[in-house]
PDB file of C-alpha atoms in Angstrom:
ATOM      1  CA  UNK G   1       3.351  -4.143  18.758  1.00  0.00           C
ATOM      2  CA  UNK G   2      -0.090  -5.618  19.996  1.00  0.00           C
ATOM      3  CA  UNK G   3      -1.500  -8.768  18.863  1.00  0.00           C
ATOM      4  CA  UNK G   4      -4.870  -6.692  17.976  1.00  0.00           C
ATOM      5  CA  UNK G   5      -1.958  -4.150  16.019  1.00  0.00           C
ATOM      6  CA  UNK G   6      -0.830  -7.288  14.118  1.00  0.00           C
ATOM      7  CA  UNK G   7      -4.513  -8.598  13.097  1.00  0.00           C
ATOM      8  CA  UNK G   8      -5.159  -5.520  11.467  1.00  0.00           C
ATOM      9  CA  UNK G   9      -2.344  -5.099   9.079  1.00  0.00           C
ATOM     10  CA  UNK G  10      -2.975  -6.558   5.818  1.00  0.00           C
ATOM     11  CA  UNK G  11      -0.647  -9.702   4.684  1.00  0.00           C
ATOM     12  CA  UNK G  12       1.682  -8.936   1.686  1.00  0.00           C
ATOM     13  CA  UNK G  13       0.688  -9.579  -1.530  1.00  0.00           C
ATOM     14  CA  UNK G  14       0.982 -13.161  -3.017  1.00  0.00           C
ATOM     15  CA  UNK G  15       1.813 -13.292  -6.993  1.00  0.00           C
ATOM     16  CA  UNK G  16       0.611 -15.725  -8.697  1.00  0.00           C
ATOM     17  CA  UNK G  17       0.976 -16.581 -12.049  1.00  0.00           C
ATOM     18  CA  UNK G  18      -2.644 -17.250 -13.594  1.00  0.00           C
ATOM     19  CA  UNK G  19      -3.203 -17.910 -17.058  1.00  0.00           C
ATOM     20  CA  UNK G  20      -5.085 -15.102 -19.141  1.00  0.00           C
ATOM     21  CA  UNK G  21      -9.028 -14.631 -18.564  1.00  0.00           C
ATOM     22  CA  UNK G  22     -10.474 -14.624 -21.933  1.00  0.00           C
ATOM     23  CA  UNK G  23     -12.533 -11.315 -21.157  1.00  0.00           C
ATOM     24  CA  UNK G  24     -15.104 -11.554 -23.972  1.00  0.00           C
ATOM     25  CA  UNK G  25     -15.928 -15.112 -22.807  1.00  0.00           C
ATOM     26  CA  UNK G  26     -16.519 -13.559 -19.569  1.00  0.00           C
ATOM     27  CA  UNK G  27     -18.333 -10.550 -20.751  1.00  0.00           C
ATOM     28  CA  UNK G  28     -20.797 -13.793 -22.184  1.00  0.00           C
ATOM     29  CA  UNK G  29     -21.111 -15.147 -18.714  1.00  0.00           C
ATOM     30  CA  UNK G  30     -21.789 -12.241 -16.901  1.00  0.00           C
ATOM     31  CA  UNK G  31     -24.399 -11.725 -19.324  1.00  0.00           C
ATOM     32  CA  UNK G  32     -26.020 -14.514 -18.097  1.00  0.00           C
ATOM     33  CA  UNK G  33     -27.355 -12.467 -15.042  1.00  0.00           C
ATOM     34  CA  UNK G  34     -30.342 -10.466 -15.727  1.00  0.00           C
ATOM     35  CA  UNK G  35     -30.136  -6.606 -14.740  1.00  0.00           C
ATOM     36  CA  UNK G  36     -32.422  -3.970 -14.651  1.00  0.00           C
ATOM     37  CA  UNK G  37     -31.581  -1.080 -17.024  1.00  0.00           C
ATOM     38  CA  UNK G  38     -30.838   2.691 -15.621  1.00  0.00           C
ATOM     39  CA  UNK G  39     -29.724   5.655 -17.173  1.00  0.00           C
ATOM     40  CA  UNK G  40     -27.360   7.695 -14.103  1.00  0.00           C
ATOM     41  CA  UNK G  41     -27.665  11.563 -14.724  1.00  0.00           C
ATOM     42  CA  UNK G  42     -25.491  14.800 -13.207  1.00  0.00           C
ATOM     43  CA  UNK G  43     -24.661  18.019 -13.878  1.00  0.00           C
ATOM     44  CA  UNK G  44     -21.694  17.855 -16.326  1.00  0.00           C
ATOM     45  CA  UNK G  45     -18.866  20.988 -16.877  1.00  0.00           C
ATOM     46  CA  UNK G  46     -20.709  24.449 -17.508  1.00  0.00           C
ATOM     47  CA  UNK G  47     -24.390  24.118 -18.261  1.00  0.00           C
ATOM     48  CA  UNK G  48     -23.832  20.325 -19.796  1.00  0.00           C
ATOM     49  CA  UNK G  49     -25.730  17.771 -18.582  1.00  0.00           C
ATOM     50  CA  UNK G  50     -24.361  13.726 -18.145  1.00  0.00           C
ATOM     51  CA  UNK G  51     -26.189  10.842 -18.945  1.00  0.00           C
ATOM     52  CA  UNK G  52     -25.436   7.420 -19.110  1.00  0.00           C
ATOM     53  CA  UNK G  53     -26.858   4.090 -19.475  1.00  0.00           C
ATOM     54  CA  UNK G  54     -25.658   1.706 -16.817  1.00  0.00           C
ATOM     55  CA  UNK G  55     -26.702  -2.109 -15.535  1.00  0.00           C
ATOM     56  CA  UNK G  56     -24.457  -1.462 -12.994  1.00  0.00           C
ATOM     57  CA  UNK G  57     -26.537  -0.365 -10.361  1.00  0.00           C
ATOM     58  CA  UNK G  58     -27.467  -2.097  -6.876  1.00  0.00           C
ATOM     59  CA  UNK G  59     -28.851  -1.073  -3.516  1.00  0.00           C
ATOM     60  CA  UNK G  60     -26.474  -1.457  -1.092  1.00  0.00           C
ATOM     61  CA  UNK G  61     -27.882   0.030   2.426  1.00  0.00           C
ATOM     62  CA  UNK G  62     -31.206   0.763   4.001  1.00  0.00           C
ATOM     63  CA  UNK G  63     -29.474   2.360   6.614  1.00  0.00           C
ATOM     64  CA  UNK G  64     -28.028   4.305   5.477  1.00  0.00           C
ATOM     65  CA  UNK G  65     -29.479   4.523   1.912  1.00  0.00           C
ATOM     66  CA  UNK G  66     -26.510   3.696  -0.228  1.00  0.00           C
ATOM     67  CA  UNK G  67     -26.695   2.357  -3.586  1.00  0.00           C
ATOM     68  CA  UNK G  68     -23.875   1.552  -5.834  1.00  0.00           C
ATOM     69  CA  UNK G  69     -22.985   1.217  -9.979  1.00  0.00           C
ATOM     70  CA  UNK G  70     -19.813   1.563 -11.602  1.00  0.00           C
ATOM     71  CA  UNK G  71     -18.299   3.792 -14.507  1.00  0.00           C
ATOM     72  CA  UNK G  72     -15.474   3.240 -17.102  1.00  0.00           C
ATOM     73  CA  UNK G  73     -12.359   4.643 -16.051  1.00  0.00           C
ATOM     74  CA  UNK G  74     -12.436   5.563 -20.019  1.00  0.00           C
ATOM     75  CA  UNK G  75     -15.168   7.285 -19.851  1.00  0.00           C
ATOM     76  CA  UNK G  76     -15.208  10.990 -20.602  1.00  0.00           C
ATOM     77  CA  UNK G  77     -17.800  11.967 -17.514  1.00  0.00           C
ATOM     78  CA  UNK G  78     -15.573  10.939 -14.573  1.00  0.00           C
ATOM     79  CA  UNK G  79     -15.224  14.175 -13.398  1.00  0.00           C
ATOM     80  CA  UNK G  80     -18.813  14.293 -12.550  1.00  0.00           C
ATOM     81  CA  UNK G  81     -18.625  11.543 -10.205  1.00  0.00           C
ATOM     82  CA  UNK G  82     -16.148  12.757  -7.053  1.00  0.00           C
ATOM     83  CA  UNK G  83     -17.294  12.872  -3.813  1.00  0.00           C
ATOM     84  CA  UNK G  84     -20.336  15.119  -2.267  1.00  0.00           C
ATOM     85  CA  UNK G  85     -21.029  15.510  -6.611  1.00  0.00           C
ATOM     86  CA  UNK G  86     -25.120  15.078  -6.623  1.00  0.00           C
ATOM     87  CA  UNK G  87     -26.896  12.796  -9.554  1.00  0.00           C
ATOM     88  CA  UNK G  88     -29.769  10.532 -10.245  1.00  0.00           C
ATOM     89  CA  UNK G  89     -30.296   7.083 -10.846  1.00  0.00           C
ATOM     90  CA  UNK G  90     -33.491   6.724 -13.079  1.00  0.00           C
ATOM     91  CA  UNK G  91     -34.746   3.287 -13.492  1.00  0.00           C
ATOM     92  CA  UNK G  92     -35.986   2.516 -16.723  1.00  0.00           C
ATOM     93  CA  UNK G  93     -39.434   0.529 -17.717  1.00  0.00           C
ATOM     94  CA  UNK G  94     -40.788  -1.770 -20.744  1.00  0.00           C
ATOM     95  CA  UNK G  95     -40.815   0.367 -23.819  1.00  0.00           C
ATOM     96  CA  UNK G  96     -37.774   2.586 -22.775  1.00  0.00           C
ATOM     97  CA  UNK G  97     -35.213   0.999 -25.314  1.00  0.00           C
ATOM     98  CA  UNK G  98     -35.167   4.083 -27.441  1.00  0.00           C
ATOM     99  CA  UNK G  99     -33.717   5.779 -24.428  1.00  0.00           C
ATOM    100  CA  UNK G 100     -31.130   3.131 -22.806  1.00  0.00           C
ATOM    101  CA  UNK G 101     -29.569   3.304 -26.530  1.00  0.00           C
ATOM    102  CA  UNK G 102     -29.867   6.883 -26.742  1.00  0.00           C
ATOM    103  CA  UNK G 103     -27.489   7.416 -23.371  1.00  0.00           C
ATOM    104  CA  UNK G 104     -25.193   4.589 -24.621  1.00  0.00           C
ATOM    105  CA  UNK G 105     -24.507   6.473 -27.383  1.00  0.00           C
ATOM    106  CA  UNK G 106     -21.930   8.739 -27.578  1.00  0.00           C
ATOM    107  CA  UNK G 107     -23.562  11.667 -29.311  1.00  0.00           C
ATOM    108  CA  UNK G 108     -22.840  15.147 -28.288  1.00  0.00           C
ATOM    109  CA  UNK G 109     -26.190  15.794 -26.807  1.00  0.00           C
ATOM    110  CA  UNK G 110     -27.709  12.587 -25.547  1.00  0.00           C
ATOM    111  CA  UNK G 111     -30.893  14.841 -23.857  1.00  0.00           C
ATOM    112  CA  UNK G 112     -32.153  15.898 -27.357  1.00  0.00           C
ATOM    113  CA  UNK G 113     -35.993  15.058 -27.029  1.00  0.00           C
ATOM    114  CA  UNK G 114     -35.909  13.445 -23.830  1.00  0.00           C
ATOM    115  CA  UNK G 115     -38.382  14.778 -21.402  1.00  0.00           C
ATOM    116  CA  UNK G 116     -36.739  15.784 -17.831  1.00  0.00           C
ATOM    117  CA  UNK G 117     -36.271  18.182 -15.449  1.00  0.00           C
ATOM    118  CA  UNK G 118     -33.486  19.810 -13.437  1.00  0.00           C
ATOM    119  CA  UNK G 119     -33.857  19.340  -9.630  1.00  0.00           C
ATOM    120  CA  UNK G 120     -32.408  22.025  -7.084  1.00  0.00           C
ATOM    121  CA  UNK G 121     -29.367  20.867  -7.369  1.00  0.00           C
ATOM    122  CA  UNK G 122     -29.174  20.899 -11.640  1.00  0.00           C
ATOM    123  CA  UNK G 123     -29.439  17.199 -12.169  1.00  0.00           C
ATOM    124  CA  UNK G 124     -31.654  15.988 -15.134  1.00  0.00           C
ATOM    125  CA  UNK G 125     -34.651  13.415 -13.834  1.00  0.00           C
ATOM    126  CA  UNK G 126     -35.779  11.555 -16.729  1.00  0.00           C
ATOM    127  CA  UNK G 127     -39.749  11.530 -17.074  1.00  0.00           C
ATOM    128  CA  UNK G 128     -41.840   8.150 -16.950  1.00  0.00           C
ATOM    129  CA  UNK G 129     -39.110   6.010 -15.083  1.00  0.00           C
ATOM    130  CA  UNK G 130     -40.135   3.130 -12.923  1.00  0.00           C
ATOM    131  CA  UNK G 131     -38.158   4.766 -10.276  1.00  0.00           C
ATOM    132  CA  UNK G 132     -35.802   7.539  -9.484  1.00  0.00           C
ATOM    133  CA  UNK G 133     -32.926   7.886  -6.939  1.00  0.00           C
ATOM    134  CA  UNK G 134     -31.421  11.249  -6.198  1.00  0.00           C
ATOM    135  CA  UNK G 135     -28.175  11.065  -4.412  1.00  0.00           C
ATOM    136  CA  UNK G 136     -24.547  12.625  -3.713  1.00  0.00           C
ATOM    137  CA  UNK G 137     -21.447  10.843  -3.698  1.00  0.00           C
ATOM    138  CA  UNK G 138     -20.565   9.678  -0.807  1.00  0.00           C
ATOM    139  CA  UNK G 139     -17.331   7.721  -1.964  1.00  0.00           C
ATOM    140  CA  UNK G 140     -15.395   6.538  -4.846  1.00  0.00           C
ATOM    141  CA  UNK G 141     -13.066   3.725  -5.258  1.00  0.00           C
ATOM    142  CA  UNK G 142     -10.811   2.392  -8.253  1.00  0.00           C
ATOM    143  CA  UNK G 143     -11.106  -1.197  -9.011  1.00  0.00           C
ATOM    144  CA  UNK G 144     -10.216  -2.753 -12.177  1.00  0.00           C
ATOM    145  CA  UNK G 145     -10.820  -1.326 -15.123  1.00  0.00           C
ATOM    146  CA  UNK G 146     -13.741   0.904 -13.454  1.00  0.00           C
ATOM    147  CA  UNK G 147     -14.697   3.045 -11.039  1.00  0.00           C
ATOM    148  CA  UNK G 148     -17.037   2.314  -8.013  1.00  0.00           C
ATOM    149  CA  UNK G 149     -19.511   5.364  -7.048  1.00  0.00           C
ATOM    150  CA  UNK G 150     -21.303   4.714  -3.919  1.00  0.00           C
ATOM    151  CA  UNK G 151     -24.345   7.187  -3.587  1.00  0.00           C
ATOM    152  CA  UNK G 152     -26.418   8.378  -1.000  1.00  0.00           C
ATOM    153  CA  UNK G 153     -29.815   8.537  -1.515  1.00  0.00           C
ATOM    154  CA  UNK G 154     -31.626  11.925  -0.209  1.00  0.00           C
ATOM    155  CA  UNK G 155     -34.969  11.547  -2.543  1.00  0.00           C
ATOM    156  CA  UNK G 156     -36.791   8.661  -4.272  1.00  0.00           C
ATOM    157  CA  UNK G 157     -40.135   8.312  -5.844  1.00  0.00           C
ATOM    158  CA  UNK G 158     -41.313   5.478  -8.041  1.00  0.00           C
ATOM    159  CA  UNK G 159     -44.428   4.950 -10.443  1.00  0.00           C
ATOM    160  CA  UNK G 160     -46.469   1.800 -11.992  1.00  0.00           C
ATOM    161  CA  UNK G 161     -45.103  -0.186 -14.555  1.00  0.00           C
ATOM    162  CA  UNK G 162     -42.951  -3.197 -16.132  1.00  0.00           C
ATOM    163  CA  UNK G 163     -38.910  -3.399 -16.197  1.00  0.00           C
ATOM    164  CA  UNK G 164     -36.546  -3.463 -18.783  1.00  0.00           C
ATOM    165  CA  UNK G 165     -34.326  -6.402 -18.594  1.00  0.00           C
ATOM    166  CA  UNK G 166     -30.810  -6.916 -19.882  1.00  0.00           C
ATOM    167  CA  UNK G 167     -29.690 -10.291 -20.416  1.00  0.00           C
ATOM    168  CA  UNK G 168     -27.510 -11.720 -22.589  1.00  0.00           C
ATOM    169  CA  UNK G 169     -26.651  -8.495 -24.361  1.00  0.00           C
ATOM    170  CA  UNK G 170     -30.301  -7.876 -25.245  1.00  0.00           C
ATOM    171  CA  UNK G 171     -33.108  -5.708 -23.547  1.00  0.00           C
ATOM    172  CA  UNK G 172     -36.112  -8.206 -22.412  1.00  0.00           C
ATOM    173  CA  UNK G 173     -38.909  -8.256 -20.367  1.00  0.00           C
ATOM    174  CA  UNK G 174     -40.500 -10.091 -16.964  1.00  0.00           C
ATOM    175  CA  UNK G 175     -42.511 -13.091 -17.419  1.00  0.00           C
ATOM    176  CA  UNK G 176     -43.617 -12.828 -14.157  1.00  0.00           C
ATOM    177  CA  UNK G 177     -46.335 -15.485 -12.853  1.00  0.00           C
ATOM    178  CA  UNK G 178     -49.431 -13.934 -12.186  1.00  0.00           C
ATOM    179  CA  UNK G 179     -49.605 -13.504  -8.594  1.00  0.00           C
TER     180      UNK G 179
END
């Protein structure tokens, strides 16, 4: 076998025994990093439509446009998240609350009074977003207790207007320095 053979190979596994994470104290820290607030849509099973309020979301590549966010492995809508599946990541505003709590919810039809539209490919774009990223999945990956969607962005558009904030485990707003 080569020496370049060798590099590549991963080293076996080490176990270690750790003591316990307390996960709600780390839930509390994590909290500590302000996030932006987005609500992912896609086209669900039949005519359904998936939405769902995530802080998960970051840009990953310019080129190419990737972005990523994660998703429950409990959650009901993983199906609509496998590769070359299209959705939307819809960036929500100041004032948007009502909406953010309306996706985290887990009412039968989270889309009841929402304005959108369908795009060609029958995924719901939320009106009156700060900004809007259409995309298809371009890969998946388990990790943890979730499930890592990397998207690839084929449309954009964004509009005026203030973000939502999430910090702490409370919406908030940017108290931005006039510039």
């Amino acid at each position: 076998m080569s020496s370049a053979t060798t590099a590549l190979r991963q080293a076996e596994p080490v176990t270690e025994l750790a003591p316990p994470v307390d996960t709600r104290a780390l839930r509390n820290a994590m909290g500590h990093f302000a996030t932006g607030v987005t609500v992912v849509t896609a086209p669900g099973e039949g005519s359904a439509m998936v939405g769902i309020t995530a802080n998960s979301f970051s840009s990953l590549s310019l080129d190419p446009p990737l972005i990523l966010w994660s998703l429950a492995l409990s959650s009901p809508n993983l199906a609509s998240f496998v590769e070359g599946k299209p959705f939307a990541v819809n960036v929500l505003g100041q004032g948007q609350e009502a909406v953010a709590m309306q996706f985290a919810s887990a009412r039968d039809n989270k889309f009841a009074g929402i304005d959108y539209r369908l795009n060609q490919q029958d995924v719901p774009l939320l009106a009156d977003t700060l900004a809007r990223f259409e995309c298809r999945v371009e890969f998946t990956r388990r990790l943890g207790d979730h499930l890592l969607i990397v998207g690839r962005v084929k449309d954009f558009s964004t509009d005026e207007g203030e973000p939502m904030l999430f910090f702490k485990g409370r919406f908030g707003t940017l108290n931005a320095a006039a510039s």
